[in-house]
Amino acid sequence: MSGRSGRSRQASGRPFAGRSGHGDRDGRPGPPDEDHGLRSLLGARSVAGQVLLLQVLVAVLLISAAVVAVTFQTRRDSEQEAKSRSLAAAESFADAPGTAGALVSPDPAAALQRHVDDARLGSGVDFIAVMAPDGTRLVDTDRTLIGKRAEGVERAAEGTAFAEIFEGAPNDAARAVVPVRAPGGGLVGLVAAGVAIENVGEAVDRHLPILLGSGAAALALAVGSSALVSRRLRRQTHGLGPTEMTRMYEHHNAVLHAVREGVLLVGGDGRLTLANDEARRLLELPADAEGRHVTELGLDEDVAELLASGRTVTDEVHLAADRLLAVNTRHTAPYGGASGTVATLRDTTELRALSGTAEVARERLKLLYEAGVRIGTTLDVQRTAEELSEVAVPRFADFVSVELLDPVLRGEEPTEEHTQMRRAALSGIRADPPLQPVGDRIRFDDPTTPMAAALASGHAVLEADLTVAHGWRAQDPEGADAAMAYGIHSLIAVPLQARGVVMGMANFWRSERAERFEEEDLAFAEELAARAAVAIDNARRFTREHTMAVTLQRSLLPRVLPEQEALEVAYRYLPAQAGVGGDWFDVIPLPGARVALVVGDVVGHGLHAAATMGRLRTAVHNFSALDLPPDELLGHLDELVSRIDQEEGDGGGDGITGATCLYAIYDPVSGHCCVATAGHFAPALVRPDGSVDFPKVPVFPPLGLGGGPFETAELRLPEGSRLVLYTDGLIEHRERDVDTGLRLLRDTLADQGNRTAEETCRAVFSAMLPPHRRDDIALLVARTRLLDPGRVADWDVPADPSAVAPVRAACGRQLEAWGLGDIGFTTELMLSELITNAIRYGSEPIHVRLLRERHLICEVSDGSSTSPHLRRAATTDEGGRGLYLVSQFAGRWGTRYTPTGKVMWTEQPLTGEPQPVAGLLLDDLSW
């Protein structure tokens, strides 16, 4: 029985443990979403949420109580049923025939055991036991208990049958104990029958699903109905909580009645629904105004019509009694509530005057902003003054005149003399003001004039009424009368000052506008003038620097082309609009009637680029004086630029930072042209038939990069060919790339027939000049000529001193044939000396050539590279004075080297008288 008791406790523990909490059967917590929903429900702050929470909690409590009550009732009924069944089974077995007789038999267990087992199965009880009167078990369904004494059977032993819930060994049960009497009435034994408590619990468990399902259904219905009620309540309260609703109500009253604007709420039927205290005060509403139609409130007709119409207006001004009210109306839909109109009223009586002042101030600020944008758009002094006069008309003044000091107009520093200025700008609402025109000199001699007073004080001076301005009339009575007759009646004179220096004067005049200038206008006029003065000073500084740079650049460029007959030359040069650059060109006459053409470009703009250009141009002139070929000249120039860059870089300077150069030598005798370039564009060649070509010239890096040794290109130019040299500013700019520029240049040069150099320049500039020049443009056009063979004579000279006389005589005859007999003697003398020295000190071949150009050119060439030089001859020396004679009689003379030797040359005018040779003994010229 102890084992049966243990099983009973375990069976009764498991089902009730599952029903005792909110978890699952093994005690784990519910799903997270259920916990989140519960937390949300518990954390509800709105009125609707709290009502829903309370309704759900009440429903849960009521349903839980009902389920518990039903559960207990069911268990009680099950126990009562078990006791009744046990009592019936015990009585039936006790009253059964043979039970009493078996108890008094010698072996009751053998007689009753089978009957006990059959009775237990038939009666549906868990056990039946037959006991002796003292409670000792004689027969039991659990045979292990036979012979053991049962507890709590004393009442049955006394002859009273009973049923009870027994708690104890061998197990808890609903049992009944009935006495068994013999036929004679004596007590012979006891019969006990019962049902284990664990089986009674199983009966209750069978009813629990129905009970819990019913409770869940009831809870769902309760929650659903509560949710519907809560949803309705949420709509009515807009999801607000009790505290928020209380606070909103308090704030509503505080704002509605404390705000300094009137608030009206008018329903769709035109009746007043709500009015705050300010609205009642402004409209003088009666106490019972709410609920009455707006037309019955005694309002102004316009205000009543506006409120009743439902129109939407913004700051519409209406007169109510002696007040000016700004009315705003808006529809309440779709913002909540019934259809209607909300109106706000603001008293603008006192703000009306202030609004006009604020509007004027706003307009002035806007005008100052526009002045900052519109004044100083260019770096031109005259245009900046015009912009000042234009920006103030007509919003501030009817006419504006601006006078500037003459040095300021020229870009120079202003002087201390302020009594005379030049009118630089005049603008107005009409074109015929009685004021001195632009360009006139304006004098401020009388110190009582507003202009002179402003210049003396450094601040704006106001003449609100010119009819009583005697100082203004004293300067020019006739002009003052004309201005007043025109209608000019008010003036502000403001000095234009920058950095504390007076630049000029600005005068603001009013004529058409009836309002006079006031004290408040002075600050605005001074601010406007101050901004303009800074812009004028910036333009003046730029003008000065630009003028200095242009002056420097022009002084460094050739002003006139040298006289020569080998080429017909025309050129164009335009500096960049933003500032001067480093482009240059040159035409350099060389010995032997040859001409050098040079075009170069220094990277950058400004004074540094212009100065660098001058240095390079001077270097080219010096190198060309040595009569170097183009490739050698560029080599020397490249070395010079590298040295300059190194020196200026070490000294913290900018260096040259890049330069290009093209150098060409044209010989009119042979028609050959040698060209070399260092980073520059190749020239364009226009042949006499009109075809255009860009000759292939070896390309090398710009100067200063060590790109040598350079190479030359040999060109054969027929007479009438045009060689076009240019810088990159002509063909390349922001809207055009290099290829397009070269193509356009080719088309322009080939557009017409055989034009002159000047016509070519005009055509190229007309077709290719960019609208805005960001770089300098240099264009050089050279039209070739060939020297008439009849003006050239040459002879080969044997290396024999006896050959000097025949060659000298032949040269004399040639000079006579050219009509140059006047210079025959001196020419023969110089040729004799040069030929003699070539024979004595030089080597073959020896050649003599005479060229009759603008000058008579004599050339003696030989195969030696030894150069003659001057030296001082002693008084006792017998020779060494031949070249001195040459230097005295020749206008120019010198030596140039050729691949095969050297050439000694002289130039002398075609006409002239022999000059005395002074100091012959002091100056010795020898080889």
Tab-separated table of C-alpha atoms in Angstrom, residues 338-580:
chain	number	residue	atom	x	y	z
A	338	ALA	CA	-17.219	70.236	-37.540
A	339	SER	CA	-17.050	72.310	-40.700
A	340	GLY	CA	-16.445	75.961	-39.914
A	341	THR	CA	-13.972	78.840	-39.951
A	342	VAL	CA	-11.335	79.961	-37.487
A	343	ALA	CA	-10.416	83.656	-37.523
A	344	THR	CA	-7.532	85.461	-35.850
A	345	LEU	CA	-7.581	89.198	-35.208
A	346	ARG	CA	-4.477	91.351	-34.675
A	347	ASP	CA	-4.550	95.012	-33.741
A	348	THR	CA	-2.233	96.790	-36.226
A	349	THR	CA	-3.125	100.330	-35.323
A	350	GLU	CA	0.200	100.975	-33.553
A	351	LEU	CA	2.242	98.758	-35.862
A	352	ARG	CA	1.112	100.512	-39.014
A	353	ALA	CA	3.650	103.290	-38.721
A	354	LEU	CA	6.390	100.867	-37.668
A	355	SER	CA	5.706	98.621	-40.643
A	356	GLY	CA	6.341	101.495	-43.013
A	357	THR	CA	9.691	102.155	-41.352
A	358	ALA	CA	10.584	98.481	-41.447
A	359	GLU	CA	9.670	98.301	-45.129
A	360	VAL	CA	11.945	101.232	-45.888
A	361	ALA	CA	14.778	99.597	-43.935
A	362	ARG	CA	14.227	96.313	-45.744
A	363	GLU	CA	14.294	98.093	-49.095
A	364	ARG	CA	17.509	99.859	-48.129
A	365	LEU	CA	19.161	96.592	-47.138
A	366	LYS	CA	18.073	95.067	-50.400
A	367	LEU	CA	19.483	98.039	-52.278
A	368	LEU	CA	22.804	97.729	-50.425
A	369	TYR	CA	22.949	94.072	-51.346
A	370	GLU	CA	22.304	94.886	-54.998
A	371	ALA	CA	24.964	97.589	-54.814
A	372	GLY	CA	27.487	95.040	-53.589
A	373	VAL	CA	26.638	92.848	-56.572
A	374	ARG	CA	26.329	95.517	-59.261
A	375	ILE	CA	29.117	97.947	-58.317
A	376	GLY	CA	32.605	96.824	-59.232
A	377	THR	CA	31.740	94.211	-61.844
A	378	THR	CA	34.644	95.512	-63.945
A	379	LEU	CA	38.045	96.893	-63.103
A	380	ASP	CA	37.349	100.085	-65.006
A	381	VAL	CA	37.198	103.319	-62.972
A	382	GLN	CA	34.750	105.058	-65.292
A	383	ARG	CA	32.381	102.092	-65.454
A	384	THR	CA	32.456	101.642	-61.664
A	385	ALA	CA	31.374	105.276	-61.210
A	386	GLU	CA	28.554	104.688	-63.703
A	387	GLU	CA	27.427	101.612	-61.761
A	388	LEU	CA	27.209	103.677	-58.570
A	389	SER	CA	25.009	106.255	-60.283
A	390	GLU	CA	22.784	103.584	-61.839
A	391	VAL	CA	22.179	101.475	-58.731
A	392	ALA	CA	20.660	104.340	-56.681
A	393	VAL	CA	18.179	105.462	-59.353
A	394	PRO	CA	15.200	105.550	-58.873
A	395	ARG	CA	14.797	103.747	-55.531
A	396	PHE	CA	16.877	106.216	-53.513
A	397	ALA	CA	17.382	109.266	-55.665
A	398	ASP	CA	15.995	110.708	-58.891
A	399	PHE	CA	19.434	111.787	-60.139
A	400	VAL	CA	22.948	110.754	-59.116
A	401	SER	CA	26.159	112.438	-60.200
A	402	VAL	CA	29.664	111.119	-59.495
A	403	GLU	CA	32.812	113.236	-59.688
A	404	LEU	CA	36.332	111.804	-59.483
A	405	LEU	CA	39.772	113.354	-59.186
A	406	ASP	CA	41.707	113.380	-62.434
A	407	PRO	CA	44.563	111.228	-61.013
A	408	VAL	CA	42.010	108.590	-59.983
A	409	LEU	CA	40.633	108.456	-63.523
A	410	ARG	CA	44.175	107.897	-64.800
A	411	GLY	CA	44.849	105.200	-62.209
A	412	GLU	CA	47.252	107.305	-60.195
A	413	GLU	CA	47.306	108.037	-56.485
A	414	PRO	CA	44.838	110.849	-55.637
A	415	THR	CA	46.305	114.251	-54.738
A	416	GLU	CA	45.523	116.436	-51.784
A	417	GLU	CA	43.779	118.982	-54.033
A	418	HIS	CA	40.013	118.426	-53.789
A	419	THR	CA	38.627	121.685	-55.168
A	420	GLN	CA	38.434	120.375	-58.735
A	421	MET	CA	37.041	117.097	-59.971
A	422	ARG	CA	35.908	115.574	-63.237
A	423	ARG	CA	32.315	114.427	-63.621
A	424	ALA	CA	32.596	110.704	-64.341
A	425	ALA	CA	28.956	109.573	-64.314
A	426	LEU	CA	25.435	110.976	-64.346
A	427	SER	CA	22.244	108.914	-64.185
A	428	GLY	CA	18.644	109.826	-63.582
A	429	ILE	CA	15.009	109.126	-64.240
A	430	ARG	CA	15.125	111.501	-67.206
A	431	ALA	CA	17.748	112.282	-69.802
A	432	ASP	CA	17.654	116.103	-69.581
A	433	PRO	CA	18.680	117.087	-66.052
A	434	PRO	CA	20.017	120.640	-65.557
A	435	LEU	CA	23.322	119.257	-64.264
A	436	GLN	CA	26.751	119.499	-65.812
A	437	PRO	CA	27.374	116.612	-68.242
A	438	VAL	CA	29.948	113.850	-67.954
A	439	GLY	CA	33.455	115.099	-68.651
A	440	ASP	CA	32.952	118.605	-67.258
A	441	ARG	CA	35.259	119.940	-64.592
A	442	ILE	CA	33.434	120.513	-61.316
A	443	ARG	CA	34.800	123.128	-58.898
A	444	PHE	CA	34.221	123.373	-55.151
A	445	ASP	CA	35.789	126.739	-54.465
A	446	ASP	CA	33.138	128.042	-52.070
A	447	PRO	CA	33.566	126.293	-48.677
A	448	THR	CA	29.875	126.860	-47.856
A	449	THR	CA	28.641	124.474	-50.542
A	450	PRO	CA	27.431	121.056	-49.357
A	451	MET	CA	30.100	119.373	-51.512
A	452	ALA	CA	32.949	121.364	-49.989
A	453	ALA	CA	31.559	120.837	-46.497
A	454	ALA	CA	31.340	117.095	-47.074
A	455	LEU	CA	34.931	116.954	-48.335
A	456	ALA	CA	36.136	118.980	-45.359
A	457	SER	CA	34.331	116.859	-42.758
A	458	GLY	CA	34.698	113.501	-44.449
A	459	HIS	CA	30.985	112.746	-43.900
A	460	ALA	CA	27.774	113.111	-45.847
A	461	VAL	CA	26.077	116.495	-45.800
A	462	LEU	CA	22.297	116.908	-46.092
A	463	GLU	CA	20.522	119.800	-47.786
A	464	ALA	CA	16.928	118.752	-47.241
A	465	ASP	CA	15.479	121.903	-48.846
A	466	LEU	CA	17.576	123.450	-51.589
A	467	THR	CA	15.338	126.521	-51.741
A	468	VAL	CA	16.976	127.761	-48.532
A	469	ALA	CA	20.474	126.372	-49.224
A	470	HIS	CA	22.338	129.646	-49.737
A	471	GLY	CA	25.748	127.998	-49.825
A	472	TRP	CA	24.688	125.765	-52.699
A	473	ARG	CA	23.387	128.770	-54.629
A	474	ALA	CA	26.551	130.788	-53.973
A	475	GLN	CA	28.715	128.433	-56.045
A	476	ASP	CA	26.675	128.705	-59.252
A	477	PRO	CA	23.579	130.923	-58.966
A	478	GLU	CA	22.465	130.413	-62.553
A	479	GLY	CA	22.865	126.613	-62.372
A	480	ALA	CA	21.054	126.533	-59.038
A	481	ASP	CA	18.113	128.491	-60.453
A	482	ALA	CA	17.911	126.127	-63.425
A	483	ALA	CA	17.960	123.065	-61.160
A	484	MET	CA	15.231	124.451	-58.916
A	485	ALA	CA	13.121	125.390	-61.910
A	486	TYR	CA	13.534	121.809	-63.108
A	487	GLY	CA	12.164	120.560	-59.787
A	488	ILE	CA	15.312	119.456	-57.938
A	489	HIS	CA	14.629	120.202	-54.285
A	490	SER	CA	16.758	117.978	-52.042
A	491	LEU	CA	20.428	116.895	-51.982
A	492	ILE	CA	22.858	114.614	-50.154
A	493	ALA	CA	26.566	115.091	-50.900
A	494	VAL	CA	28.874	112.217	-49.887
A	495	PRO	CA	32.678	112.030	-50.265
A	496	LEU	CA	34.033	108.850	-51.827
A	497	GLN	CA	36.787	107.682	-49.471
A	498	ALA	CA	38.876	104.514	-49.412
A	499	ARG	CA	41.705	103.898	-46.971
A	500	GLY	CA	41.017	107.386	-45.612
A	501	VAL	CA	41.849	108.946	-48.995
A	502	VAL	CA	39.291	110.959	-50.968
A	503	MET	CA	38.639	109.549	-54.432
A	504	GLY	CA	35.780	111.796	-55.450
A	505	MET	CA	32.251	112.870	-54.628
A	506	ALA	CA	28.765	111.380	-55.053
A	507	ASN	CA	25.683	113.611	-55.101
A	508	PHE	CA	22.134	112.289	-54.708
A	509	TRP	CA	19.320	114.553	-55.970
A	510	ARG	CA	15.539	114.350	-55.696
A	511	SER	CA	13.100	116.096	-58.006
A	512	GLU	CA	10.069	113.970	-58.951
A	513	ARG	CA	9.767	112.377	-55.518
A	514	ALA	CA	8.018	114.743	-53.112
A	515	GLU	CA	9.746	113.377	-50.007
A	516	ARG	CA	12.870	115.204	-49.021
A	517	PHE	CA	16.008	113.497	-47.841
A	518	GLU	CA	16.090	113.047	-44.066
A	519	GLU	CA	18.727	112.443	-41.432
A	520	GLU	CA	18.037	108.691	-41.618
A	521	ASP	CA	19.125	108.736	-45.284
A	522	LEU	CA	22.646	109.932	-44.465
A	523	ALA	CA	23.814	106.609	-43.054
A	524	PHE	CA	22.542	104.751	-46.100
A	525	ALA	CA	24.170	107.226	-48.504
A	526	GLU	CA	27.500	106.917	-46.679
A	527	GLU	CA	27.337	103.120	-46.719
A	528	LEU	CA	26.551	103.088	-50.423
A	529	ALA	CA	29.363	105.545	-51.146
A	530	ALA	CA	31.836	103.569	-49.009
A	531	ARG	CA	31.202	100.380	-50.967
A	532	ALA	CA	31.529	102.228	-54.260
A	533	ALA	CA	34.739	103.950	-53.116
A	534	VAL	CA	36.411	100.616	-52.381
A	535	ALA	CA	35.433	99.351	-55.832
A	536	ILE	CA	36.723	102.560	-57.457
A	537	ASP	CA	40.008	102.280	-55.559
A	538	ASN	CA	40.413	98.662	-56.657
A	539	ALA	CA	39.743	99.673	-60.249
A	540	ARG	CA	42.227	102.553	-59.907
A	541	ARG	CA	44.920	100.230	-58.601
A	542	PHE	CA	44.277	97.775	-61.404
A	543	THR	CA	44.385	100.590	-63.951
A	544	ARG	CA	47.709	101.759	-62.558
A	545	GLU	CA	49.259	98.308	-62.547
A	546	HIS	CA	47.833	97.463	-65.946
A	547	THR	CA	49.125	100.746	-67.371
A	548	MET	CA	52.567	100.103	-65.899
A	549	ALA	CA	52.636	96.588	-67.306
A	550	VAL	CA	51.424	97.701	-70.723
A	551	THR	CA	53.929	100.533	-70.744
A	552	LEU	CA	56.725	98.154	-69.852
A	553	GLN	CA	55.580	95.658	-72.423
A	554	ARG	CA	55.288	98.231	-75.189
A	555	SER	CA	58.694	99.625	-74.335
A	556	LEU	CA	60.137	96.141	-74.702
A	557	LEU	CA	58.415	95.350	-78.002
A	558	PRO	CA	59.586	96.842	-81.312
A	559	ARG	CA	57.871	100.157	-81.927
A	560	VAL	CA	58.757	100.264	-85.621
A	561	LEU	CA	60.103	97.570	-87.873
A	562	PRO	CA	63.646	98.010	-89.133
A	563	GLU	CA	64.233	98.976	-92.739
A	564	GLN	CA	65.072	96.030	-94.968
A	565	GLU	CA	64.222	94.904	-98.496
A	566	ALA	CA	64.232	91.140	-98.121
A	567	LEU	CA	60.683	90.856	-96.752
A	568	GLU	CA	57.409	92.737	-96.816
A	569	VAL	CA	56.430	92.515	-93.143
A	570	ALA	CA	53.169	93.247	-91.286
A	571	TYR	CA	52.326	92.419	-87.683
A	572	ARG	CA	49.609	92.559	-85.077
A	573	TYR	CA	49.958	92.462	-81.310
A	574	LEU	CA	47.129	92.462	-78.769
A	575	PRO	CA	47.718	92.073	-75.015
A	576	ALA	CA	45.384	89.918	-72.952
A	577	GLN	CA	42.328	91.695	-71.601
A	578	ALA	CA	43.076	90.488	-68.068
A	579	GLY	CA	46.679	91.733	-68.161
A	580	VAL	CA	49.814	91.817	-70.234
